[in-house]
C-alpha cells in the first residue's frame, strides 16, 4: 500500500513540475514574441513606413504616449540617420508637430535640429507652435519660441498662436506669448 501511495505522490509532483515548466516556457515565448514585435516595429526598414493615415512609427510613438521619454529618445537615437524628417501625415503634420503633442522640450529640440523649417505648416496652416498653444503644452511653446518659432505667423483662419491660446483658455501660454510679442 505504501508503494501505491508513493507512486501517486511522485506522479502528482511530476504533474506540478511539468505545469511549472510549461508556464515558464509559455512566459518565455510571450516575452520573445513581444521582443520580436518591438524590434520589428522599430527596425530601420520600417521606421519611415506609413500607415493608412500617413503616420510613421515615430509619429505613433510620439502621439500615443505609450512609450516613456527614454524609450522615445532611444528610438530617435537608434534611428537618427534613417528617419526621414520631411515626411508628413495625411493632415500635413510633420514629426516636430507630433513631438509637440508629446511635450518634452529635449525631444522637441532634438527633432528641431533635424528639420529645415521650424515654422512649417500643416494643411490647416498651423505650425508646431500653433499646435502647442492649442493643446496647452507650455513647455513646448517656450521651447519652440526659444528655437526661433515665429509667434506672429497666422494659420488659414488668420489666427496666431496667441489667439489660439486665448481661445482655448490657456492663460499661462497666452501671457508668455504676450510677453514675447512686446
CSV table of N, CA and C in Angstrom, one decimal:
chain,number,residue,atom,x,y,z
A,1,UNK,N,0.8,-1.2,0.0
A,1,UNK,CA,0.0,0.0,0.0
A,1,UNK,C,0.9,1.3,0.0
A,2,UNK,N,2.0,1.3,0.7
A,2,UNK,CA,2.9,2.4,0.7
A,2,UNK,C,3.5,2.7,-0.6
A,3,UNK,N,3.7,1.6,-1.4
A,3,UNK,CA,4.3,1.8,-2.8
A,3,UNK,C,3.3,2.5,-3.6
A,4,UNK,N,2.0,2.2,-3.5
A,4,UNK,CA,1.0,2.8,-4.3
A,4,UNK,C,0.9,4.3,-4.0
A,5,UNK,N,0.9,4.6,-2.7
A,5,UNK,CA,0.8,6.0,-2.2
A,5,UNK,C,2.0,6.8,-2.7
A,6,UNK,N,3.2,6.2,-2.7
A,6,UNK,CA,4.4,6.8,-3.1
A,6,UNK,C,4.4,7.1,-4.6
A,7,UNK,N,3.8,6.1,-5.4
A,7,UNK,CA,3.7,6.3,-6.8
A,7,UNK,C,2.8,7.5,-7.2
A,8,UNK,N,1.7,7.6,-6.4
A,8,UNK,CA,0.7,8.7,-6.6
A,8,UNK,C,1.4,10.0,-6.3
A,9,UNK,N,2.1,10.1,-5.2
A,9,UNK,CA,2.8,11.3,-4.8
A,9,UNK,C,3.8,11.7,-5.9
A,10,UNK,N,4.6,10.8,-6.4
A,10,UNK,CA,5.5,11.0,-7.4
A,10,UNK,C,4.9,11.6,-8.7
A,11,UNK,N,3.8,10.9,-9.1
A,11,UNK,CA,3.0,11.3,-10.3
A,11,UNK,C,2.5,12.8,-10.1
A,12,UNK,N,2.0,13.1,-8.9
A,12,UNK,CA,1.4,14.4,-8.6
A,12,UNK,C,2.6,15.4,-8.6
A,13,UNK,N,3.7,15.1,-8.1
A,13,UNK,CA,4.9,16.0,-8.1
A,13,UNK,C,5.3,16.2,-9.5
A,14,UNK,N,5.3,15.2,-10.3
A,14,UNK,CA,5.7,15.3,-11.7
A,14,UNK,C,4.7,16.2,-12.5
A,15,UNK,N,3.5,16.0,-12.2
A,15,UNK,CA,2.4,16.9,-12.9
A,15,UNK,C,2.7,18.4,-12.5
A,16,UNK,N,2.9,18.6,-11.3
A,16,UNK,CA,3.2,20.0,-10.8
A,16,UNK,C,4.5,20.6,-11.5
A,17,UNK,N,5.5,19.7,-11.6
A,17,UNK,CA,6.7,20.1,-12.2
A,17,UNK,C,6.5,20.5,-13.6
A,18,UNK,N,5.8,19.6,-14.4
A,18,UNK,CA,5.5,19.9,-15.8
A,18,UNK,C,4.7,21.1,-15.9
A,19,UNK,N,3.7,21.3,-15.0
A,19,UNK,CA,2.9,22.5,-15.1
A,19,UNK,C,3.8,23.8,-14.9
A,20,UNK,N,4.7,23.8,-14.0
A,20,UNK,CA,5.5,25.0,-13.7
A,20,UNK,C,6.5,25.2,-14.9
A,21,UNK,N,7.1,24.1,-15.4
A,21,UNK,CA,7.9,24.2,-16.6
A,21,UNK,C,7.2,24.7,-17.8
A,22,UNK,N,6.0,24.2,-18.0
A,22,UNK,CA,5.1,24.7,-19.1
A,22,UNK,C,4.8,26.2,-19.0
A,23,UNK,N,4.5,26.6,-17.8
A,23,UNK,CA,4.2,28.0,-17.5
A,23,UNK,C,5.4,28.9,-17.8
A,24,UNK,N,6.6,28.4,-17.4
A,24,UNK,CA,7.8,29.2,-17.6
A,24,UNK,C,8.1,29.3,-19.1
A,25,UNK,N,7.9,28.2,-19.8
A,25,UNK,CA,8.2,28.2,-21.2
A,25,UNK,C,7.2,29.1,-21.9
A,26,UNK,N,5.9,29.1,-21.5
A,26,UNK,CA,4.9,30.0,-22.1
A,26,UNK,C,5.3,31.4,-21.9
A,27,UNK,N,5.7,31.8,-20.7
A,27,UNK,CA,6.1,33.2,-20.4
A,27,UNK,C,7.3,33.6,-21.2
A,28,UNK,N,8.3,32.7,-21.3
A,28,UNK,CA,9.5,33.0,-22.1
A,28,UNK,C,9.1,33.2,-23.6
A,29,UNK,N,8.2,32.4,-24.1
A,29,UNK,CA,7.8,32.6,-25.5
A,29,UNK,C,7.0,33.9,-25.7
A,30,UNK,N,6.2,34.3,-24.7
A,30,UNK,CA,5.5,35.6,-24.8
A,30,UNK,C,6.5,36.7,-24.8
A,31,UNK,N,7.5,36.7,-23.9
A,31,UNK,CA,8.5,37.7,-23.9
A,31,UNK,C,9.3,37.8,-25.2
A,32,UNK,N,9.6,36.6,-25.7
A,32,UNK,CA,10.3,36.6,-27.0
A,32,UNK,C,9.5,37.2,-28.1
A,33,UNK,N,8.2,36.9,-28.2
A,33,UNK,CA,7.3,37.5,-29.2
A,33,UNK,C,7.2,39.0,-29.0
A,34,UNK,N,7.0,39.5,-27.8
A,34,UNK,CA,7.0,40.9,-27.5
A,34,UNK,C,8.3,41.6,-28.0
A,35,UNK,N,9.4,41.0,-27.7
A,35,UNK,CA,10.7,41.5,-28.1
A,35,UNK,C,10.8,41.6,-29.6
A,36,UNK,N,10.4,40.5,-30.3
A,36,UNK,CA,10.5,40.5,-31.7
A,36,UNK,C,9.5,41.5,-32.3
A,37,UNK,N,8.3,41.7,-31.8
A,37,UNK,CA,7.4,42.7,-32.3
A,37,UNK,C,8.0,44.1,-32.1
A,38,UNK,N,8.6,44.4,-30.9
A,38,UNK,CA,9.1,45.7,-30.7
A,38,UNK,C,10.3,45.9,-31.7
A,39,UNK,N,11.2,44.9,-31.9
A,39,UNK,CA,12.3,45.1,-32.8
A,39,UNK,C,11.8,45.3,-34.2
A,40,UNK,N,10.8,44.5,-34.6
A,40,UNK,CA,10.2,44.7,-35.9
A,40,UNK,C,9.6,46.1,-36.1
A,41,UNK,N,8.9,46.5,-35.1
A,41,UNK,CA,8.3,47.8,-35.1
A,41,UNK,C,9.3,49.0,-35.3
A,42,UNK,N,10.5,48.8,-34.7
A,42,UNK,CA,11.5,49.8,-34.7
A,42,UNK,C,12.7,49.6,-35.6
A,43,UNK,N,12.6,48.6,-36.5
A,43,UNK,CA,13.7,48.3,-37.4
A,43,UNK,C,13.8,49.4,-38.4
A,44,UNK,N,15.0,49.5,-38.9
A,44,UNK,CA,15.3,50.6,-39.8
A,44,UNK,C,14.5,50.6,-41.1
A,45,UNK,N,14.2,49.4,-41.5
A,45,UNK,CA,13.4,49.3,-42.8
A,45,UNK,C,12.0,49.8,-42.6
A,46,UNK,N,11.5,49.8,-41.4
A,46,UNK,CA,10.1,50.2,-41.1
A,46,UNK,C,9.9,51.6,-40.5
A,47,UNK,N,11.0,52.2,-40.1
A,47,UNK,CA,10.9,53.4,-39.3
A,47,UNK,C,10.2,54.5,-40.1
A,48,UNK,N,10.3,54.5,-41.4
A,48,UNK,CA,9.6,55.6,-42.2
A,48,UNK,C,8.4,55.1,-42.9
A,49,UNK,N,8.0,53.8,-42.7
A,49,UNK,CA,6.8,53.3,-43.3
A,49,UNK,C,5.6,53.9,-42.7
A,50,UNK,N,4.6,54.3,-43.6
A,50,UNK,CA,3.4,55.0,-43.2
A,50,UNK,C,2.2,54.0,-43.1
A,51,UNK,N,1.3,54.3,-42.2
A,51,UNK,CA,0.1,53.6,-42.1
A,51,UNK,C,-0.9,54.3,-43.1
A,52,UNK,N,-2.2,53.9,-43.0
A,52,UNK,CA,-3.2,54.4,-43.9
A,52,UNK,C,-3.5,55.9,-43.6
A,53,UNK,N,-3.1,56.4,-42.5
A,53,UNK,CA,-3.3,57.8,-42.2
A,53,UNK,C,-2.0,58.6,-42.4
A,54,UNK,N,-1.0,58.0,-42.9
A,54,UNK,CA,0.2,58.6,-43.2
A,54,UNK,C,1.2,58.8,-42.0
A,55,UNK,N,0.9,58.1,-40.9
A,55,UNK,CA,1.7,58.2,-39.7
A,55,UNK,C,2.8,57.1,-39.7
A,56,UNK,N,4.0,57.6,-39.3
A,56,UNK,CA,5.2,56.7,-39.2
A,56,UNK,C,5.2,56.1,-37.8
A,57,UNK,N,6.1,55.1,-37.6
A,57,UNK,CA,6.3,54.5,-36.3
A,57,UNK,C,6.6,55.6,-35.3
A,58,UNK,N,7.5,56.6,-35.6
A,58,UNK,CA,7.9,57.6,-34.7
A,58,UNK,C,6.7,58.5,-34.4
A,59,UNK,N,5.9,58.9,-35.4
A,59,UNK,CA,4.7,59.7,-35.2
A,59,UNK,C,3.8,59.0,-34.2
A,60,UNK,N,3.6,57.7,-34.4
A,60,UNK,CA,2.7,57.0,-33.5
A,60,UNK,C,3.3,57.0,-32.1
A,61,UNK,N,4.6,56.7,-31.9
A,61,UNK,CA,5.2,56.7,-30.6
A,61,UNK,C,5.1,58.0,-29.9
A,62,UNK,N,5.2,59.1,-30.6
A,62,UNK,CA,5.1,60.5,-30.0
A,62,UNK,C,3.6,60.8,-29.7
A,63,UNK,N,2.7,60.3,-30.5
A,63,UNK,CA,1.3,60.7,-30.2
A,63,UNK,C,0.5,59.8,-29.3
A,64,UNK,N,0.9,58.6,-29.2
A,64,UNK,CA,0.2,57.6,-28.4
A,64,UNK,C,0.5,57.7,-26.9
A,65,UNK,N,1.7,58.2,-26.5
A,65,UNK,CA,2.1,58.3,-25.1
A,65,UNK,C,2.2,56.9,-24.5
A,66,UNK,N,2.4,55.9,-25.3
A,66,UNK,CA,2.6,54.5,-24.8
A,66,UNK,C,4.0,54.3,-24.4
A,67,UNK,N,5.0,55.0,-24.9
A,67,UNK,CA,6.4,54.9,-24.5
A,67,UNK,C,6.8,56.0,-23.6
A,68,UNK,N,7.7,55.7,-22.7
A,68,UNK,CA,8.2,56.8,-21.9
A,68,UNK,C,9.3,57.6,-22.6
A,69,UNK,N,9.7,58.7,-22.0
A,69,UNK,CA,10.6,59.6,-22.6
A,69,UNK,C,11.9,59.0,-23.0
A,70,UNK,N,12.5,58.1,-22.2
A,70,UNK,CA,13.7,57.4,-22.5
A,70,UNK,C,13.6,56.5,-23.7
A,71,UNK,N,12.4,55.8,-23.8
A,71,UNK,CA,12.2,54.9,-24.9
A,71,UNK,C,12.1,55.7,-26.2
A,72,UNK,N,11.4,56.9,-26.2
A,72,UNK,CA,11.3,57.8,-27.4
A,72,UNK,C,12.7,58.2,-27.8
A,73,UNK,N,13.5,58.7,-26.8
A,73,UNK,CA,14.9,59.1,-27.1
A,73,UNK,C,15.7,58.0,-27.7
A,74,UNK,N,15.6,56.8,-27.2
A,74,UNK,CA,16.3,55.6,-27.7
A,74,UNK,C,15.8,55.3,-29.2
A,75,UNK,N,14.6,55.4,-29.4
A,75,UNK,CA,14.0,55.2,-30.8
A,75,UNK,C,14.6,56.2,-31.7
A,76,UNK,N,14.7,57.4,-31.3
A,76,UNK,CA,15.2,58.5,-32.2
A,76,UNK,C,16.7,58.3,-32.4
A,77,UNK,N,17.4,58.1,-31.3
A,77,UNK,CA,18.9,57.9,-31.3
A,77,UNK,C,19.3,56.7,-32.2
A,78,UNK,N,18.6,55.6,-32.0
A,78,UNK,CA,18.9,54.3,-32.7
A,78,UNK,C,18.6,54.5,-34.2
A,79,UNK,N,17.8,55.4,-34.6
A,79,UNK,CA,17.4,55.5,-36.0
A,79,UNK,C,17.6,56.9,-36.6
A,80,UNK,N,18.5,57.7,-35.9
A,80,UNK,CA,18.7,59.1,-36.3
A,80,UNK,C,19.0,59.3,-37.7
A,81,UNK,N,19.9,58.5,-38.3
A,81,UNK,CA,20.3,58.6,-39.7
A,81,UNK,C,19.3,58.0,-40.7
A,82,UNK,N,18.3,57.2,-40.2
A,82,UNK,CA,17.4,56.6,-41.0
A,82,UNK,C,16.0,57.3,-41.1
A,83,UNK,N,15.8,58.1,-40.1
A,83,UNK,CA,14.5,58.8,-40.0
A,83,UNK,C,14.4,59.9,-41.1
A,84,UNK,N,13.3,59.9,-41.8
A,84,UNK,CA,13.0,60.9,-42.8
A,84,UNK,C,12.2,62.0,-42.2
A,85,UNK,N,12.9,63.1,-41.8
A,85,UNK,CA,12.2,64.2,-41.1
A,85,UNK,C,11.3,65.0,-41.9
A,86,UNK,N,11.3,64.8,-43.2
A,86,UNK,CA,10.4,65.6,-44.1
A,86,UNK,C,9.1,64.9,-44.3
A,87,UNK,N,8.9,63.7,-43.8
A,87,UNK,CA,7.6,63.0,-44.0
A,87,UNK,C,6.5,63.7,-43.3
A,88,UNK,N,5.3,63.7,-43.9
A,88,UNK,CA,4.1,64.3,-43.3
A,88,UNK,C,3.0,63.3,-43.3
A,89,UNK,N,2.0,63.4,-42.4
A,89,UNK,CA,0.8,62.6,-42.4
A,89,UNK,C,-0.2,63.1,-43.3
A,90,UNK,N,-1.4,62.5,-43.4
A,90,UNK,CA,-2.4,63.0,-44.3
A,90,UNK,C,-3.0,64.4,-44.0
A,91,UNK,N,-2.7,64.9,-42.8
A,91,UNK,CA,-3.1,66.2,-42.4
A,91,UNK,C,-1.9,67.3,-42.6
A,92,UNK,N,-0.8,66.8,-43.2
A,92,UNK,CA,0.3,67.7,-43.4
A,92,UNK,C,1.2,67.9,-42.2
A,93,UNK,N,1.0,67.1,-41.2
A,93,UNK,CA,1.8,67.3,-40.0
A,93,UNK,C,3.1,66.5,-40.0
A,94,UNK,N,4.2,67.2,-39.6
A,94,UNK,CA,5.5,66.5,-39.6
A,94,UNK,C,5.8,66.0,-38.2
A,95,UNK,N,7.0,65.4,-38.1
A,95,UNK,CA,7.5,64.8,-36.8
A,95,UNK,C,7.6,65.8,-35.7
A,96,UNK,N,8.0,67.0,-36.0
A,96,UNK,CA,8.1,68.1,-35.0
A,96,UNK,C,6.7,68.3,-34.4
A,97,UNK,N,5.7,68.4,-35.2
A,97,UNK,CA,4.4,68.6,-34.7
A,97,UNK,C,3.9,67.5,-33.8
A,98,UNK,N,4.3,66.3,-34.1
A,98,UNK,CA,4.0,65.2,-33.2
A,98,UNK,C,4.8,65.2,-31.9
A,99,UNK,N,6.0,65.7,-32.0
A,99,UNK,CA,6.8,65.9,-30.8
A,99,UNK,C,6.2,66.9,-29.8
A,100,UNK,N,5.5,67.9,-30.4
A,100,UNK,CA,4.8,68.9,-29.6
A,100,UNK,C,3.7,68.2,-28.8
A,101,UNK,N,3.0,67.3,-29.4
A,101,UNK,CA,1.9,66.5,-28.7
A,101,UNK,C,2.5,65.8,-27.5
A,102,UNK,N,3.7,65.3,-27.7
A,102,UNK,CA,4.4,64.5,-26.6
A,102,UNK,C,4.8,65.5,-25.5
A,103,UNK,N,5.3,66.7,-25.9
A,103,UNK,CA,5.5,67.8,-25.0
A,103,UNK,C,6.9,68.0,-24.3
A,104,UNK,N,7.8,67.0,-24.4
A,104,UNK,CA,9.1,67.2,-23.8
A,104,UNK,C,10.1,68.1,-24.6
A,105,UNK,N,10.6,69.1,-23.9
A,105,UNK,CA,11.4,70.1,-24.6
A,105,UNK,C,12.7,69.4,-25.2
A,106,UNK,N,13.3,68.5,-24.5
A,106,UNK,CA,14.6,67.9,-25.1
A,106,UNK,C,14.3,67.1,-26.4
A,107,UNK,N,13.2,66.5,-26.4
A,107,UNK,CA,12.8,65.7,-27.7
A,107,UNK,C,12.5,66.7,-28.8
A,108,UNK,N,11.8,67.8,-28.4
A,108,UNK,CA,11.5,68.8,-29.4
A,108,UNK,C,12.7,69.4,-30.0
A,109,UNK,N,13.7,69.8,-29.1
A,109,UNK,CA,15.0,70.3,-29.5
A,109,UNK,C,15.7,69.4,-30.4
A,110,UNK,N,15.7,68.1,-30.1
A,110,UNK,CA,16.4,67.1,-30.8
A,110,UNK,C,15.9,67.0,-32.3
A,111,UNK,N,14.6,67.0,-32.4
A,111,UNK,CA,13.9,66.8,-33.7
A,111,UNK,C,14.0,68.1,-34.5
A,112,UNK,N,13.9,69.3,-33.8
A,112,UNK,CA,14.0,70.6,-34.4
A,112,UNK,C,15.4,70.8,-35.1
A,113,UNK,N,16.4,70.2,-34.5
A,113,UNK,CA,17.8,70.3,-35.2
A,113,UNK,C,17.8,69.6,-36.5
A,114,UNK,N,16.9,68.6,-36.7
A,114,UNK,CA,17.0,67.8,-37.9
A,114,UNK,C,16.1,68.3,-39.0
A,115,UNK,N,15.2,69.3,-38.8
A,115,UNK,CA,14.3,69.8,-39.8
A,115,UNK,C,14.8,71.1,-40.3
A,116,UNK,N,14.4,71.5,-41.5
A,116,UNK,CA,14.8,72.7,-42.2
A,116,UNK,C,14.0,73.9,-41.7
A,117,UNK,N,12.7,73.8,-41.4
A,117,UNK,CA,11.9,74.9,-41.2
A,117,UNK,C,11.0,74.6,-40.0
A,118,UNK,N,11.3,75.3,-38.9
A,118,UNK,CA,10.5,75.2,-37.6
A,118,UNK,C,9.1,75.7,-37.8
A,119,UNK,N,8.9,76.6,-38.8
A,119,UNK,CA,7.6,77.2,-39.0
A,119,UNK,C,6.8,76.5,-40.1
A,120,UNK,N,7.1,75.3,-40.4
A,120,UNK,CA,6.4,74.6,-41.5
A,120,UNK,C,5.0,74.4,-41.1
A,121,UNK,N,4.1,74.5,-42.0
A,121,UNK,CA,2.6,74.5,-41.8
A,121,UNK,C,2.0,73.2,-42.2
A,122,UNK,N,0.9,72.8,-41.5
A,122,UNK,CA,0.1,71.6,-41.9
A,122,UNK,C,-1.0,72.1,-42.8
A,123,UNK,N,-1.9,71.2,-43.2
A,123,UNK,CA,-3.0,71.5,-44.1
A,123,UNK,C,-3.9,72.7,-43.7
A,124,UNK,N,-3.9,72.9,-42.4
A,124,UNK,CA,-4.7,74.0,-41.8
A,124,UNK,C,-3.9,75.3,-41.6
A,125,UNK,N,-2.7,75.2,-42.1
A,125,UNK,CA,-1.8,76.4,-42.0
A,125,UNK,C,-1.2,76.6,-40.6
A,126,UNK,N,-1.4,75.5,-39.7
A,126,UNK,CA,-0.9,75.6,-38.4
A,126,UNK,C,0.6,75.1,-38.3
A,127,UNK,N,1.3,75.8,-37.5
A,127,UNK,CA,2.7,75.3,-37.2
A,127,UNK,C,2.8,74.5,-35.9
A,128,UNK,N,3.9,74.0,-35.6
A,128,UNK,CA,4.1,73.3,-34.3
A,128,UNK,C,3.8,74.2,-33.2
A,129,UNK,N,4.1,75.5,-33.3
A,129,UNK,CA,3.7,76.5,-32.2
A,129,UNK,C,2.2,76.7,-32.1
A,130,UNK,N,1.5,76.7,-33.2
A,130,UNK,CA,0.0,76.8,-33.1
A,130,UNK,C,-0.5,75.6,-32.3
A,131,UNK,N,0.0,74.4,-32.7
A,131,UNK,CA,-0.5,73.1,-32.0
A,131,UNK,C,-0.1,73.1,-30.6
A,132,UNK,N,1.1,73.6,-30.2
A,132,UNK,CA,1.5,73.6,-28.8
A,132,UNK,C,0.5,74.5,-28.0
A,133,UNK,N,0.2,75.6,-28.6
A,133,UNK,CA,-0.7,76.6,-28.0
A,133,UNK,C,-2.1,76.0,-27.9
A,134,UNK,N,-2.6,75.3,-28.9
A,134,UNK,CA,-3.9,74.7,-28.9
A,134,UNK,C,-4.1,73.6,-27.9
A,135,UNK,N,-3.0,72.8,-27.6
A,135,UNK,CA,-3.1,71.7,-26.7
A,135,UNK,C,-2.5,72.0,-25.3
A,136,UNK,N,-2.2,73.2,-25.1
A,136,UNK,CA,-1.8,73.6,-23.7
A,136,UNK,C,-0.5,73.1,-23.3
A,137,UNK,N,0.4,73.0,-24.2
A,137,UNK,CA,1.8,72.5,-23.9
A,137,UNK,C,2.7,73.6,-23.7
A,138,UNK,N,2.7,74.1,-22.5
A,138,UNK,CA,3.5,75.3,-22.2
A,138,UNK,C,5.0,75.1,-22.4
A,139,UNK,N,5.5,74.0,-22.0
A,139,UNK,CA,7.0,73.7,-22.2
A,139,UNK,C,7.3,73.6,-23.7
A,140,UNK,N,6.4,73.1,-24.5
A,140,UNK,CA,6.7,73.0,-25.9
A,140,UNK,C,6.6,74.4,-26.5
A,141,UNK,N,5.7,75.2,-26.1
A,141,UNK,CA,5.6,76.6,-26.6
A,141,UNK,C,6.9,77.4,-26.3
A,142,UNK,N,7.3,77.3,-25.0
A,142,UNK,CA,8.6,78.0,-24.6
A,142,UNK,C,9.8,77.5,-25.4
A,143,UNK,N,9.9,76.2,-25.6
A,143,UNK,CA,11.0,75.6,-26.4
A,143,UNK,C,11.0,76.1,-27.8
A,144,UNK,N,9.8,76.0,-28.4
A,144,UNK,CA,9.7,76.4,-29.8
A,144,UNK,C,10.1,77.9,-30.0
A,145,UNK,N,9.6,78.8,-29.1
A,145,UNK,CA,9.9,80.2,-29.2
A,145,UNK,C,11.4,80.4,-29.0
A,146,UNK,N,12.0,79.6,-28.1
A,146,UNK,CA,13.4,79.7,-27.8
A,146,UNK,C,14.2,79.3,-29.1
A,147,UNK,N,13.7,78.3,-29.8
A,147,UNK,CA,14.3,77.8,-31.0
A,147,UNK,C,14.1,78.7,-32.3
A,148,UNK,N,13.3,79.8,-32.1
A,148,UNK,CA,13.1,80.7,-33.2
A,148,UNK,C,11.7,80.6,-33.9
A,149,UNK,N,10.8,79.9,-33.3
A,149,UNK,CA,9.5,79.8,-34.0
A,149,UNK,C,8.8,81.2,-34.1
A,150,UNK,N,8.2,81.5,-35.1
A,150,UNK,CA,7.5,82.8,-35.4
A,150,UNK,C,6.2,82.9,-34.6
A,151,UNK,N,6.2,83.8,-33.6
A,151,UNK,CA,5.0,83.9,-32.8
A,151,UNK,C,3.9,84.7,-33.5
A,152,UNK,N,4.2,85.3,-34.6
A,152,UNK,CA,3.2,86.1,-35.3
A,152,UNK,C,2.7,85.5,-36.5
A,153,UNK,N,3.1,84.2,-36.8
A,153,UNK,CA,2.6,83.5,-38.0
A,153,UNK,C,1.2,83.2,-37.9
A,154,UNK,N,0.4,83.3,-39.0
A,154,UNK,CA,-1.0,83.1,-39.0
A,154,UNK,C,-1.4,81.8,-39.7
A,155,UNK,N,-2.4,81.1,-39.2
A,155,UNK,CA,-2.9,79.9,-39.9
A,155,UNK,C,-3.9,80.3,-41.0
A,156,UNK,N,-4.6,79.3,-41.5
A,156,UNK,CA,-5.5,79.5,-42.6
A,156,UNK,C,-6.7,80.4,-42.2
A,157,UNK,N,-7.0,80.4,-40.9
A,157,UNK,CA,-8.1,81.2,-40.4
A,157,UNK,C,-7.6,82.6,-39.8
A,158,UNK,N,-6.3,82.9,-40.2
A,158,UNK,CA,-5.7,84.2,-39.8
A,158,UNK,C,-5.5,84.2,-38.2
A,159,UNK,N,-5.3,83.1,-37.6
A,159,UNK,CA,-5.1,83.1,-36.2
A,159,UNK,C,-3.6,82.8,-35.9
A,160,UNK,N,-3.1,83.6,-34.9
A,160,UNK,CA,-1.8,83.5,-34.4
A,160,UNK,C,-1.8,82.5,-33.2
A,161,UNK,N,-0.7,81.9,-32.9
A,161,UNK,CA,-0.6,81.0,-31.7
A,161,UNK,C,-1.2,81.7,-30.4
A,162,UNK,N,-1.0,83.0,-30.2
A,162,UNK,CA,-1.5,83.6,-29.1
A,162,UNK,C,-3.1,83.7,-29.1
A,163,UNK,N,-3.6,83.8,-30.3
A,163,UNK,CA,-5.1,83.8,-30.4
A,163,UNK,C,-5.7,82.5,-30.0
A,164,UNK,N,-5.0,81.4,-30.4
A,164,UNK,CA,-5.5,80.1,-30.1
A,164,UNK,C,-5.4,79.8,-28.6
A,165,UNK,N,-4.2,80.2,-28.0
A,165,UNK,CA,-4.1,80.1,-26.6
A,165,UNK,C,-5.2,80.8,-25.8
A,166,UNK,N,-5.5,82.0,-26.3
A,166,UNK,CA,-6.6,82.8,-25.6
A,166,UNK,C,-7.9,82.1,-25.8
A,167,UNK,N,-8.2,81.6,-27.0
A,167,UNK,CA,-9.5,80.9,-27.3
A,167,UNK,C,-9.6,79.7,-26.4
A,168,UNK,N,-8.6,78.9,-26.3
A,168,UNK,CA,-8.6,77.6,-25.6
A,168,UNK,C,-8.5,77.8,-24.1
A,169,UNK,N,-8.2,79.1,-23.6
A,169,UNK,CA,-8.2,79.3,-22.2
A,169,UNK,C,-6.9,79.0,-21.5
A,170,UNK,N,-5.8,78.9,-22.3
A,170,UNK,CA,-4.5,78.6,-21.7
A,170,UNK,C,-3.8,79.9,-21.3
A,171,UNK,N,-4.2,80.5,-20.2
A,171,UNK,CA,-3.8,81.8,-19.7
A,171,UNK,C,-2.2,81.9,-19.6
A,172,UNK,N,-1.6,80.9,-19.1
A,172,UNK,CA,-0.2,80.9,-18.9
A,172,UNK,C,0.6,81.0,-20.3
A,173,UNK,N,0.1,80.3,-21.2
A,173,UNK,CA,0.7,80.3,-22.6
A,173,UNK,C,0.4,81.7,-23.2
A,174,UNK,N,-0.9,82.1,-23.1
A,174,UNK,CA,-1.3,83.5,-23.6
A,174,UNK,C,-0.3,84.5,-23.0
A,175,UNK,N,-0.1,84.5,-21.7
A,175,UNK,CA,0.7,85.5,-21.1
A,175,UNK,C,2.2,85.4,-21.5
A,176,UNK,N,2.6,84.2,-21.7
A,176,UNK,CA,4.0,84.0,-22.2
A,176,UNK,C,4.2,84.6,-23.6
A,177,UNK,N,3.3,84.2,-24.5
A,177,UNK,CA,3.3,84.7,-25.9
A,177,UNK,C,3.2,86.2,-25.9
A,178,UNK,N,2.3,86.8,-25.1
A,178,UNK,CA,2.1,88.2,-25.0
A,178,UNK,C,3.4,88.9,-24.6
A,179,UNK,N,4.1,88.3,-23.6
A,179,UNK,CA,5.4,88.9,-23.1
A,179,UNK,C,6.5,88.8,-24.2
A,180,UNK,N,6.4,87.9,-25.1
A,180,UNK,CA,7.4,87.7,-26.2
A,180,UNK,C,7.1,88.6,-27.4
A,181,UNK,N,5.8,89.1,-27.5
A,181,UNK,CA,5.5,89.9,-28.6
A,181,UNK,C,5.7,91.4,-28.4
A,182,UNK,N,6.1,91.7,-27.2
A,182,UNK,CA,6.4,93.1,-26.9
A,182,UNK,C,7.9,93.4,-27.1
